[in-house]
PDB file of C-alpha atoms in Angstrom:
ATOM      1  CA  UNK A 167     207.858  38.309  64.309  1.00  0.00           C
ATOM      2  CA  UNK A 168     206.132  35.633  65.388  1.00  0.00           C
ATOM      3  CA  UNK A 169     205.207  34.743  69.280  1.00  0.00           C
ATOM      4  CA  UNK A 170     207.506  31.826  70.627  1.00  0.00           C
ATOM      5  CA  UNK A 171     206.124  29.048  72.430  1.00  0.00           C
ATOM      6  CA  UNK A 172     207.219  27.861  75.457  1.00  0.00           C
ATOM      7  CA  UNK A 173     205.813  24.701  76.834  1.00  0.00           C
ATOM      8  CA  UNK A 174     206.006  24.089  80.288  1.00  0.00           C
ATOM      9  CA  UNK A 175     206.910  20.732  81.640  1.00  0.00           C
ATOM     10  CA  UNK A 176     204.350  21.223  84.771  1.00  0.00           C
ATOM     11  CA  UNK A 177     202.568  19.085  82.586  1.00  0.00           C
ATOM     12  CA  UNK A 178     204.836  16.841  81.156  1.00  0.00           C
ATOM     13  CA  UNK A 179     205.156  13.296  81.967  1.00  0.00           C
ATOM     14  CA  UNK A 180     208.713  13.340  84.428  1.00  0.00           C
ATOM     15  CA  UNK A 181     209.289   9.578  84.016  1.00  0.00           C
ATOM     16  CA  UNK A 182     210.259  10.203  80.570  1.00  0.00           C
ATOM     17  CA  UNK A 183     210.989  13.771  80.331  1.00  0.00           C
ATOM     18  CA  UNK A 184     213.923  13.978  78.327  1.00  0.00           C
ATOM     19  CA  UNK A 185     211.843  12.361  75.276  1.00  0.00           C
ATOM     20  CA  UNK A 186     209.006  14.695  76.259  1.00  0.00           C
ATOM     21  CA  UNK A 187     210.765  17.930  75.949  1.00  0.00           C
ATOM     22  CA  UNK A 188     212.534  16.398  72.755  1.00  0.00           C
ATOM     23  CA  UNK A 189     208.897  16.203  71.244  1.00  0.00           C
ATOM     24  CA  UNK A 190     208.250  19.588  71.906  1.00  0.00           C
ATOM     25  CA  UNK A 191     211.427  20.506  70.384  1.00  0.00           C
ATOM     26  CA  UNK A 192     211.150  18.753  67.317  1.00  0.00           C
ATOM     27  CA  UNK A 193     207.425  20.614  66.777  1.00  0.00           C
ATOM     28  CA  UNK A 194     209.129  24.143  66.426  1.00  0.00           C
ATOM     29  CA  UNK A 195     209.281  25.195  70.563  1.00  0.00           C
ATOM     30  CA  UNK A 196     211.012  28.155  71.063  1.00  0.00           C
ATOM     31  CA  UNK A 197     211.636  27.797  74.913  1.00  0.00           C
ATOM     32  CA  UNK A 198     210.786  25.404  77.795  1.00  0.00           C
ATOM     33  CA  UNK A 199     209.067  26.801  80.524  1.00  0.00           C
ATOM     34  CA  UNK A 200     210.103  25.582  83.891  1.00  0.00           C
ATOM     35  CA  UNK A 201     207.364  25.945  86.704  1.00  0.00           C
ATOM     36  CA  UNK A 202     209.289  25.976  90.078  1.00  0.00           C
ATOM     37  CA  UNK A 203     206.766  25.807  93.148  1.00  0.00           C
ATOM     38  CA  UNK A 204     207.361  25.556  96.879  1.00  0.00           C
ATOM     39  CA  UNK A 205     204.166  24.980  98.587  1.00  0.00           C
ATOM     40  CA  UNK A 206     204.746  28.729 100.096  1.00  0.00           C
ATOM     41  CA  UNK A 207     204.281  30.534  97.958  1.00  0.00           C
ATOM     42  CA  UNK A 208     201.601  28.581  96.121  1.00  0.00           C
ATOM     43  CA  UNK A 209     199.953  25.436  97.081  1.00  0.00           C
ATOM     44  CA  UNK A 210     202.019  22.815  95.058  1.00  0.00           C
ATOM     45  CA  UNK A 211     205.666  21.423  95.010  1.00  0.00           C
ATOM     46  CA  UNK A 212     207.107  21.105  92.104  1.00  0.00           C
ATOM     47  CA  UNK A 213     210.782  21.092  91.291  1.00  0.00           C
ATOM     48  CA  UNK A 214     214.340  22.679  91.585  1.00  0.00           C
ATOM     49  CA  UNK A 215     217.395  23.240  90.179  1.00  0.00           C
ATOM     50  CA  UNK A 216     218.382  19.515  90.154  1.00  0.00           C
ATOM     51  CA  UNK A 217     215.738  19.039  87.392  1.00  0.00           C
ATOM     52  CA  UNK A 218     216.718  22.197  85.518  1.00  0.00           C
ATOM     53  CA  UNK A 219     220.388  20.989  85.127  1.00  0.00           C
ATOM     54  CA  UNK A 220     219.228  17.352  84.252  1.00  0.00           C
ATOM     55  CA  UNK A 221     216.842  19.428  80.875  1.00  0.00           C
ATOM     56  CA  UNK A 222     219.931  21.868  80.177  1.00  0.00           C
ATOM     57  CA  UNK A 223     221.850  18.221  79.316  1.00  0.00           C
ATOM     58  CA  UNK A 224     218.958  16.962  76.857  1.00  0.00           C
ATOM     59  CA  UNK A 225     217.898  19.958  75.176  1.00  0.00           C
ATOM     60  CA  UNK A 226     219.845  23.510  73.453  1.00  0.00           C
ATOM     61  CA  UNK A 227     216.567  25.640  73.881  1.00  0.00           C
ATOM     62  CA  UNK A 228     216.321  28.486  76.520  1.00  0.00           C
ATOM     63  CA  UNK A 229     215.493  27.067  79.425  1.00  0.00           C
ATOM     64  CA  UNK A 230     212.738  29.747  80.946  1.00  0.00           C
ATOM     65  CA  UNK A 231     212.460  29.178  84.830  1.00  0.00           C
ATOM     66  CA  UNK A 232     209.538  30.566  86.477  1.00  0.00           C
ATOM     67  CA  UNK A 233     210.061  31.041  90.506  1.00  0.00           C
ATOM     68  CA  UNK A 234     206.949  30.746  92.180  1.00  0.00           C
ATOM     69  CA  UNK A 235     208.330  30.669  95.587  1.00  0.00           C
ATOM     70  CA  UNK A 236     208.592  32.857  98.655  1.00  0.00           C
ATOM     71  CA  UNK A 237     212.466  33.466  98.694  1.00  0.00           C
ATOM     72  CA  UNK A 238     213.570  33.555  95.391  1.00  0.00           C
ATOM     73  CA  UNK A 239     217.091  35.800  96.775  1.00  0.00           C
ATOM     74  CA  UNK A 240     218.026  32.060  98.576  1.00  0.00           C
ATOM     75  CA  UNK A 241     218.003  30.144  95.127  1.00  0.00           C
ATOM     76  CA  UNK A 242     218.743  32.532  92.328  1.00  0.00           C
ATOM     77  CA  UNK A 243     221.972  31.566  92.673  1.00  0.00           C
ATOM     78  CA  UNK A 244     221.326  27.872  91.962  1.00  0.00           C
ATOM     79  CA  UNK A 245     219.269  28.483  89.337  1.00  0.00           C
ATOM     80  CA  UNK A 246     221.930  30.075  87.012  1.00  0.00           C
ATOM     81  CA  UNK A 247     224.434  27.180  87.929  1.00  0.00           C
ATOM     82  CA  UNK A 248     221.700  24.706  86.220  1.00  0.00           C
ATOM     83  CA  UNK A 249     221.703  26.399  83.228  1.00  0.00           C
ATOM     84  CA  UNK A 250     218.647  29.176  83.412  1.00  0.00           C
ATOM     85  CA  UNK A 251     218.736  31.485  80.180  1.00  0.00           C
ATOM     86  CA  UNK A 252     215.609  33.129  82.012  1.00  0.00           C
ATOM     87  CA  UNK A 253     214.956  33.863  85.769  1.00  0.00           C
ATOM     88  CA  UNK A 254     211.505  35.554  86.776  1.00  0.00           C
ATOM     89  CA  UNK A 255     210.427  36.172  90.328  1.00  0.00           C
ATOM     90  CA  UNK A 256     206.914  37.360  91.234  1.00  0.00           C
ATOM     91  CA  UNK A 257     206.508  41.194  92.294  1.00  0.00           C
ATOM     92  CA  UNK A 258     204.354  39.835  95.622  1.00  0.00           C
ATOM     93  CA  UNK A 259     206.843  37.528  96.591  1.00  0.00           C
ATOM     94  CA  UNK A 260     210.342  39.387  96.158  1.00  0.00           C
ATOM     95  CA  UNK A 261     210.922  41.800  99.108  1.00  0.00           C
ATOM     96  CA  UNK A 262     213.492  43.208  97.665  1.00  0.00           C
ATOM     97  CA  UNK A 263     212.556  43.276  93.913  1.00  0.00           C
ATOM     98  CA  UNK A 264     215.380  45.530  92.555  1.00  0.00           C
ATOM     99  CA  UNK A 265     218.183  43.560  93.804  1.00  0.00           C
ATOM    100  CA  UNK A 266     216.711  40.258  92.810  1.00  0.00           C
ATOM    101  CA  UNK A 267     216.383  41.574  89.352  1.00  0.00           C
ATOM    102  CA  UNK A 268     220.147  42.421  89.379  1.00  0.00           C
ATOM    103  CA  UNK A 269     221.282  39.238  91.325  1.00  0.00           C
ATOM    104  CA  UNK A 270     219.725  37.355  88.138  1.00  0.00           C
ATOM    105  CA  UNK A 271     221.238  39.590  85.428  1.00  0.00           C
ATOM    106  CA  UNK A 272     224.745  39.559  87.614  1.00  0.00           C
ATOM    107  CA  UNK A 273     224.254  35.408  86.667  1.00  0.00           C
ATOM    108  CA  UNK A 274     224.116  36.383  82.928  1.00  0.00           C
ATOM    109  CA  UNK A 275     220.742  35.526  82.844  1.00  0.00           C
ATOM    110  CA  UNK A 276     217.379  37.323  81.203  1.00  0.00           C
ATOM    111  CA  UNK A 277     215.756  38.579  84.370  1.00  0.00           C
ATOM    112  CA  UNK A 278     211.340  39.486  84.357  1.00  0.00           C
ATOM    113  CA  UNK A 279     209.252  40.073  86.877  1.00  0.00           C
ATOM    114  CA  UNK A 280     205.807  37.964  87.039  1.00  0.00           C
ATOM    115  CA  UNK A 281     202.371  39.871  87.698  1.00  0.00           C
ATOM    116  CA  UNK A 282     199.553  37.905  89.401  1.00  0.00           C
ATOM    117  CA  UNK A 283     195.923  38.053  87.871  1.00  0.00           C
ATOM    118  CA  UNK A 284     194.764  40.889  90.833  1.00  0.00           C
ATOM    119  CA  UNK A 285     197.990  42.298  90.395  1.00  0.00           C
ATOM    120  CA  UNK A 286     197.880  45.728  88.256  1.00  0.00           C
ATOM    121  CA  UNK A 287     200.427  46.791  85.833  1.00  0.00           C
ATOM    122  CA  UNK A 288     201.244  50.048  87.776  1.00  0.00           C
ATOM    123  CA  UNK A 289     203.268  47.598  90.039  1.00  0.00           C
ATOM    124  CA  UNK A 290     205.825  47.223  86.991  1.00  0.00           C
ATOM    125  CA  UNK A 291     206.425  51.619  87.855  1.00  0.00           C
ATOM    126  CA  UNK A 292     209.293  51.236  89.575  1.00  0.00           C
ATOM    127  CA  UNK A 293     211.061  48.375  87.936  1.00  0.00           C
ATOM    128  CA  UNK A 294     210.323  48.452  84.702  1.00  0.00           C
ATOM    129  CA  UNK A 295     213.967  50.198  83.260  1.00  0.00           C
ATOM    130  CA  UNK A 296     215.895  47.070  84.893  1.00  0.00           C
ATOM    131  CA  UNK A 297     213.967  44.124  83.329  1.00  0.00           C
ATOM    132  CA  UNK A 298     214.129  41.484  80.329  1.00  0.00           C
ATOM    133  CA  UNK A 299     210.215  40.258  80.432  1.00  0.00           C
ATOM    134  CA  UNK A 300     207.302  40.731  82.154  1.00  0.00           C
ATOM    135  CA  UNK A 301     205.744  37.394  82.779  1.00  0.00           C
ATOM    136  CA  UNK A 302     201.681  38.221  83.036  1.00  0.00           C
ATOM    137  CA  UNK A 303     199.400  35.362  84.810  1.00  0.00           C
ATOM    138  CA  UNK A 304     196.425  34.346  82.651  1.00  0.00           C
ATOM    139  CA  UNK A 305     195.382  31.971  85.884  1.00  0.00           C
ATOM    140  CA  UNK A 306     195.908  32.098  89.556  1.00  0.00           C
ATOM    141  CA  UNK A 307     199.592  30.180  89.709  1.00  0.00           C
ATOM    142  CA  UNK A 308     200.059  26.994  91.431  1.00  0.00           C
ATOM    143  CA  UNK A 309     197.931  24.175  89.254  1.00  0.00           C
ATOM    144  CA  UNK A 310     198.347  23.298  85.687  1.00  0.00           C
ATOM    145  CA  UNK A 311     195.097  22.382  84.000  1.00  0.00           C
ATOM    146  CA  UNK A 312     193.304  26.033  84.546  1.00  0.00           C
ATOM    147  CA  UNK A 313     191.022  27.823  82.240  1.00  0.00           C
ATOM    148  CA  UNK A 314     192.182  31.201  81.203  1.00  0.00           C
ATOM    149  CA  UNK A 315     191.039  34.217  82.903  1.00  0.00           C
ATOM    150  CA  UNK A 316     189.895  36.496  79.975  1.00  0.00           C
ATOM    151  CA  UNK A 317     190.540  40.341  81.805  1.00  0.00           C
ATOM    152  CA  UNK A 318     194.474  38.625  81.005  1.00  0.00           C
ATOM    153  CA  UNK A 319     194.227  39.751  77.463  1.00  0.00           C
ATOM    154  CA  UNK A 320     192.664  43.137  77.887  1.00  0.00           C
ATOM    155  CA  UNK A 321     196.010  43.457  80.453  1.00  0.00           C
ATOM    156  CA  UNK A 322     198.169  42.034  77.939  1.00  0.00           C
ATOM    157  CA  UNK A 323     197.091  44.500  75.295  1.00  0.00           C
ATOM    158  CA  UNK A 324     197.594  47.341  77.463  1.00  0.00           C
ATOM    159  CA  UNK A 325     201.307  46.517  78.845  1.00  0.00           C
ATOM    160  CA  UNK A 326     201.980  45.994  74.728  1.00  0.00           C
ATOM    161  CA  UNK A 327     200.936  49.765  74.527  1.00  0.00           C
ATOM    162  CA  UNK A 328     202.709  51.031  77.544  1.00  0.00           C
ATOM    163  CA  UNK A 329     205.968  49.183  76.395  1.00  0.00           C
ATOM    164  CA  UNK A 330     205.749  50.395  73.113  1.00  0.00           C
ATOM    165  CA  UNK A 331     205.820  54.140  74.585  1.00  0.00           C
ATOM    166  CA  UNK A 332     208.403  53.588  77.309  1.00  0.00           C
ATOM    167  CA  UNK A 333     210.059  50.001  77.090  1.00  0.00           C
ATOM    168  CA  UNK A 334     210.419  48.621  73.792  1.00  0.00           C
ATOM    169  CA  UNK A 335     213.167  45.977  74.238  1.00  0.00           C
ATOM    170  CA  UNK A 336     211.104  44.677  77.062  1.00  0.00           C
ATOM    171  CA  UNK A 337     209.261  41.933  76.323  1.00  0.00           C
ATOM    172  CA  UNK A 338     205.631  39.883  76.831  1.00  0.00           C
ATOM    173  CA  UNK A 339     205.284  36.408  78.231  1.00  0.00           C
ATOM    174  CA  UNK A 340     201.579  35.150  79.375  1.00  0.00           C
ATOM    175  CA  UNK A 341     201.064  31.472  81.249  1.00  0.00           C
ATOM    176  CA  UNK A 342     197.774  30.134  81.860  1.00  0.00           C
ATOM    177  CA  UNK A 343     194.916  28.587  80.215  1.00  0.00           C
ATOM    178  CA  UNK A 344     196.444  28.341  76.534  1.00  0.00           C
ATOM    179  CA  UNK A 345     195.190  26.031  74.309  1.00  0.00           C
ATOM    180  CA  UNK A 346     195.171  25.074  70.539  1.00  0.00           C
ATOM    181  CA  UNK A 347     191.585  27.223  70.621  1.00  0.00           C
ATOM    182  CA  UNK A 348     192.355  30.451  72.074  1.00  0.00           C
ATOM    183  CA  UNK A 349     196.608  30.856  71.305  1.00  0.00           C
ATOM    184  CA  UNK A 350     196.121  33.079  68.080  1.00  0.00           C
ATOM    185  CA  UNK A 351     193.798  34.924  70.208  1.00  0.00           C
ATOM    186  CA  UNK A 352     196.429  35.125  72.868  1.00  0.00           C
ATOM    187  CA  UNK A 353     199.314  36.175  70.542  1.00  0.00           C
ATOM    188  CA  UNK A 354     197.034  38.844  68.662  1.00  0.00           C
ATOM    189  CA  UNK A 355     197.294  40.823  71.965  1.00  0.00           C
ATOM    190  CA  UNK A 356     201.138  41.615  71.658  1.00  0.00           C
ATOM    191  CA  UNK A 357     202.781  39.011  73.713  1.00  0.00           C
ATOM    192  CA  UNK A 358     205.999  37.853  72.727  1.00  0.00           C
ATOM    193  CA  UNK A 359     206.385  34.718  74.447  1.00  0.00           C
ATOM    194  CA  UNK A 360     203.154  32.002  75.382  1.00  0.00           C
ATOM    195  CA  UNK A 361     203.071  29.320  77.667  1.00  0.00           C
ATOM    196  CA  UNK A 362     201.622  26.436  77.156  1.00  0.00           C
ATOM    197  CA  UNK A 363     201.386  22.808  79.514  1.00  0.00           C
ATOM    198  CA  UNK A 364     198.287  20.481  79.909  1.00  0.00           C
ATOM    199  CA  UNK A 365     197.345  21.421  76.100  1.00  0.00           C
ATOM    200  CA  UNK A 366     200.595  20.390  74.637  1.00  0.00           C
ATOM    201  CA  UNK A 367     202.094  17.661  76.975  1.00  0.00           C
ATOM    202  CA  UNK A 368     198.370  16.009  78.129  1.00  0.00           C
ATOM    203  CA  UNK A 369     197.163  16.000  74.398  1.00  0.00           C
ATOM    204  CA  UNK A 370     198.322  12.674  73.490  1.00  0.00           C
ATOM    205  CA  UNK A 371     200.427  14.266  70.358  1.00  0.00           C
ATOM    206  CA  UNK A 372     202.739  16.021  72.167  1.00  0.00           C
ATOM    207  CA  UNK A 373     204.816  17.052  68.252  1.00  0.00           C
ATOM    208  CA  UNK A 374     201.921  17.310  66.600  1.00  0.00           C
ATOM    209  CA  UNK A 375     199.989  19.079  69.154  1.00  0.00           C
ATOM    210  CA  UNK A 376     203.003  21.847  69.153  1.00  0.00           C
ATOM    211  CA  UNK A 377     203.405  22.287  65.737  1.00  0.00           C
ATOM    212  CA  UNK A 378     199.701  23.188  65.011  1.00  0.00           C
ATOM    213  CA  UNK A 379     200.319  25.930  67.554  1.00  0.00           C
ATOM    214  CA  UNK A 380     203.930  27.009  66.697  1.00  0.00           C
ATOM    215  CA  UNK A 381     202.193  27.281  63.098  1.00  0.00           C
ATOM    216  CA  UNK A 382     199.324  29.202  64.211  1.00  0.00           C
ATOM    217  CA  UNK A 383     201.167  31.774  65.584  1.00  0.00           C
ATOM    218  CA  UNK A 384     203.851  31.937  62.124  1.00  0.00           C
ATOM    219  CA  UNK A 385     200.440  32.651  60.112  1.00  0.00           C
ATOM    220  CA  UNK A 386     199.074  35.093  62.456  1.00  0.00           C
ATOM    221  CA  UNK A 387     202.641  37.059  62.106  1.00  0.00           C
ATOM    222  CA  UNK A 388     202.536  36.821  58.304  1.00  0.00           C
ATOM    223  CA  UNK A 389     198.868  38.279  58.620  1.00  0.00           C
ATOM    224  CA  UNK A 390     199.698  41.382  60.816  1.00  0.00           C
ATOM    225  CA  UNK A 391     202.864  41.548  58.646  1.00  0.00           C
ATOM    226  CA  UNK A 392     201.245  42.187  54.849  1.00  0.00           C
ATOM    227  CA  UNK A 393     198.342  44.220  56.800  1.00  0.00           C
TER     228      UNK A 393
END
């Protein structure tokens, strides 16, 4: 099966939003990515669940909200009321990771965990049986605009091995850094899920621009499929 693609309206132009995420839509996205910052956590503010609602109202794709923020217990909550099909919360940031997982999936909502760059995989051990996703950064989180950090991949193809042995319904999301160049490259490592912002919504063609990636990753499926 072939790796969705989930743009992420960090990037997006928010004066016209709704016709942005329509674009996307219309090239064959399989989710939008929402970036939700708090200057806390990361250095950048971004948006809540205000926005979230506002794209659950123009759009029937998953709506994939990515909590970058230092309390992530205090707006769960609000978060599912605006529509969230996907929660994830960063291991570093929840102290309590276990019950945030299971405040999300209480919601009805797909519930990951997010893994900085410097953060290894054996921080997954202990959580790994009550997630949806593992969300792996491909660039330090707070900016849009970043180049990818290679040593992502190499950690991508080893959580696609250690899944495969002991998680296989969990799946593979990577943000950071992917472009029209390198997201076959990305998607050959096992991940299930690829986000993607400056390349798609600061390319000028935001359709086209999504399409030629959406179809990328169809053909490299049909290649590892007859292989």
């Amino acid at each position: 099966m072939a790796a969705v693609l989930a743009p992420s309206i960090l990037s997006a132009d928010f004066a016209r939003l709704g016709a942005d995420v329509k674009e996307t839509e219309a090239g064959g996205a399989g989710l939008i990515h929402v970036d939700v910052m708090d200057g806390h956590f990361v250095p950048n503010i971004t948006i809540g669940p205000d926005v979230t609602a506002a794209l659950r109202k123009v759009t029937d794709l998953p709506l994939d909200c990515h909590l970058m923020i230092a309390d992530p217990d205090r707006y769960v909550g609000d978060f599912v009321k605006a529509g969230a099909d996907m929660i994830s919360v960063h291991v570093e940031a929840a102290t309590h990771l276990h019950r945030t997982v299971h405040r999300i999936k209480e919601g009805g909502v797909k519930a990951g965990v997010v893994l900085n760059p410097a953060t290894p995989l054996n921080a997954l051990d202990e959580i790994l049986g009550d997630i949806d996703f593992v969300l792996l950064m491909s660039v330090n989180p707070g900016f849009g605009g970043q180049k990818l950090i290679p040593s992502a991949l190499a950690k991508a193809r080893a959580l696609r091995v250690r899944l495969d042995r002991e998680a296989p319904d969990v799946r593979i999301e990577i943000d950071g850094g992917v472009t029209v160049d390198n997201v076959a490259e990305v998607a050959a490592c096992g991940v299930d899920m690829i986000v993607s912002g400056s390349a798609i919504f600061g390319s000028g063609d935001i359709r086209g621009t999504t399409e030629r990636m959406v179809r990328q990753l169809a053909e490299l499926a049909e290649r590892e499929q007859t292989c």
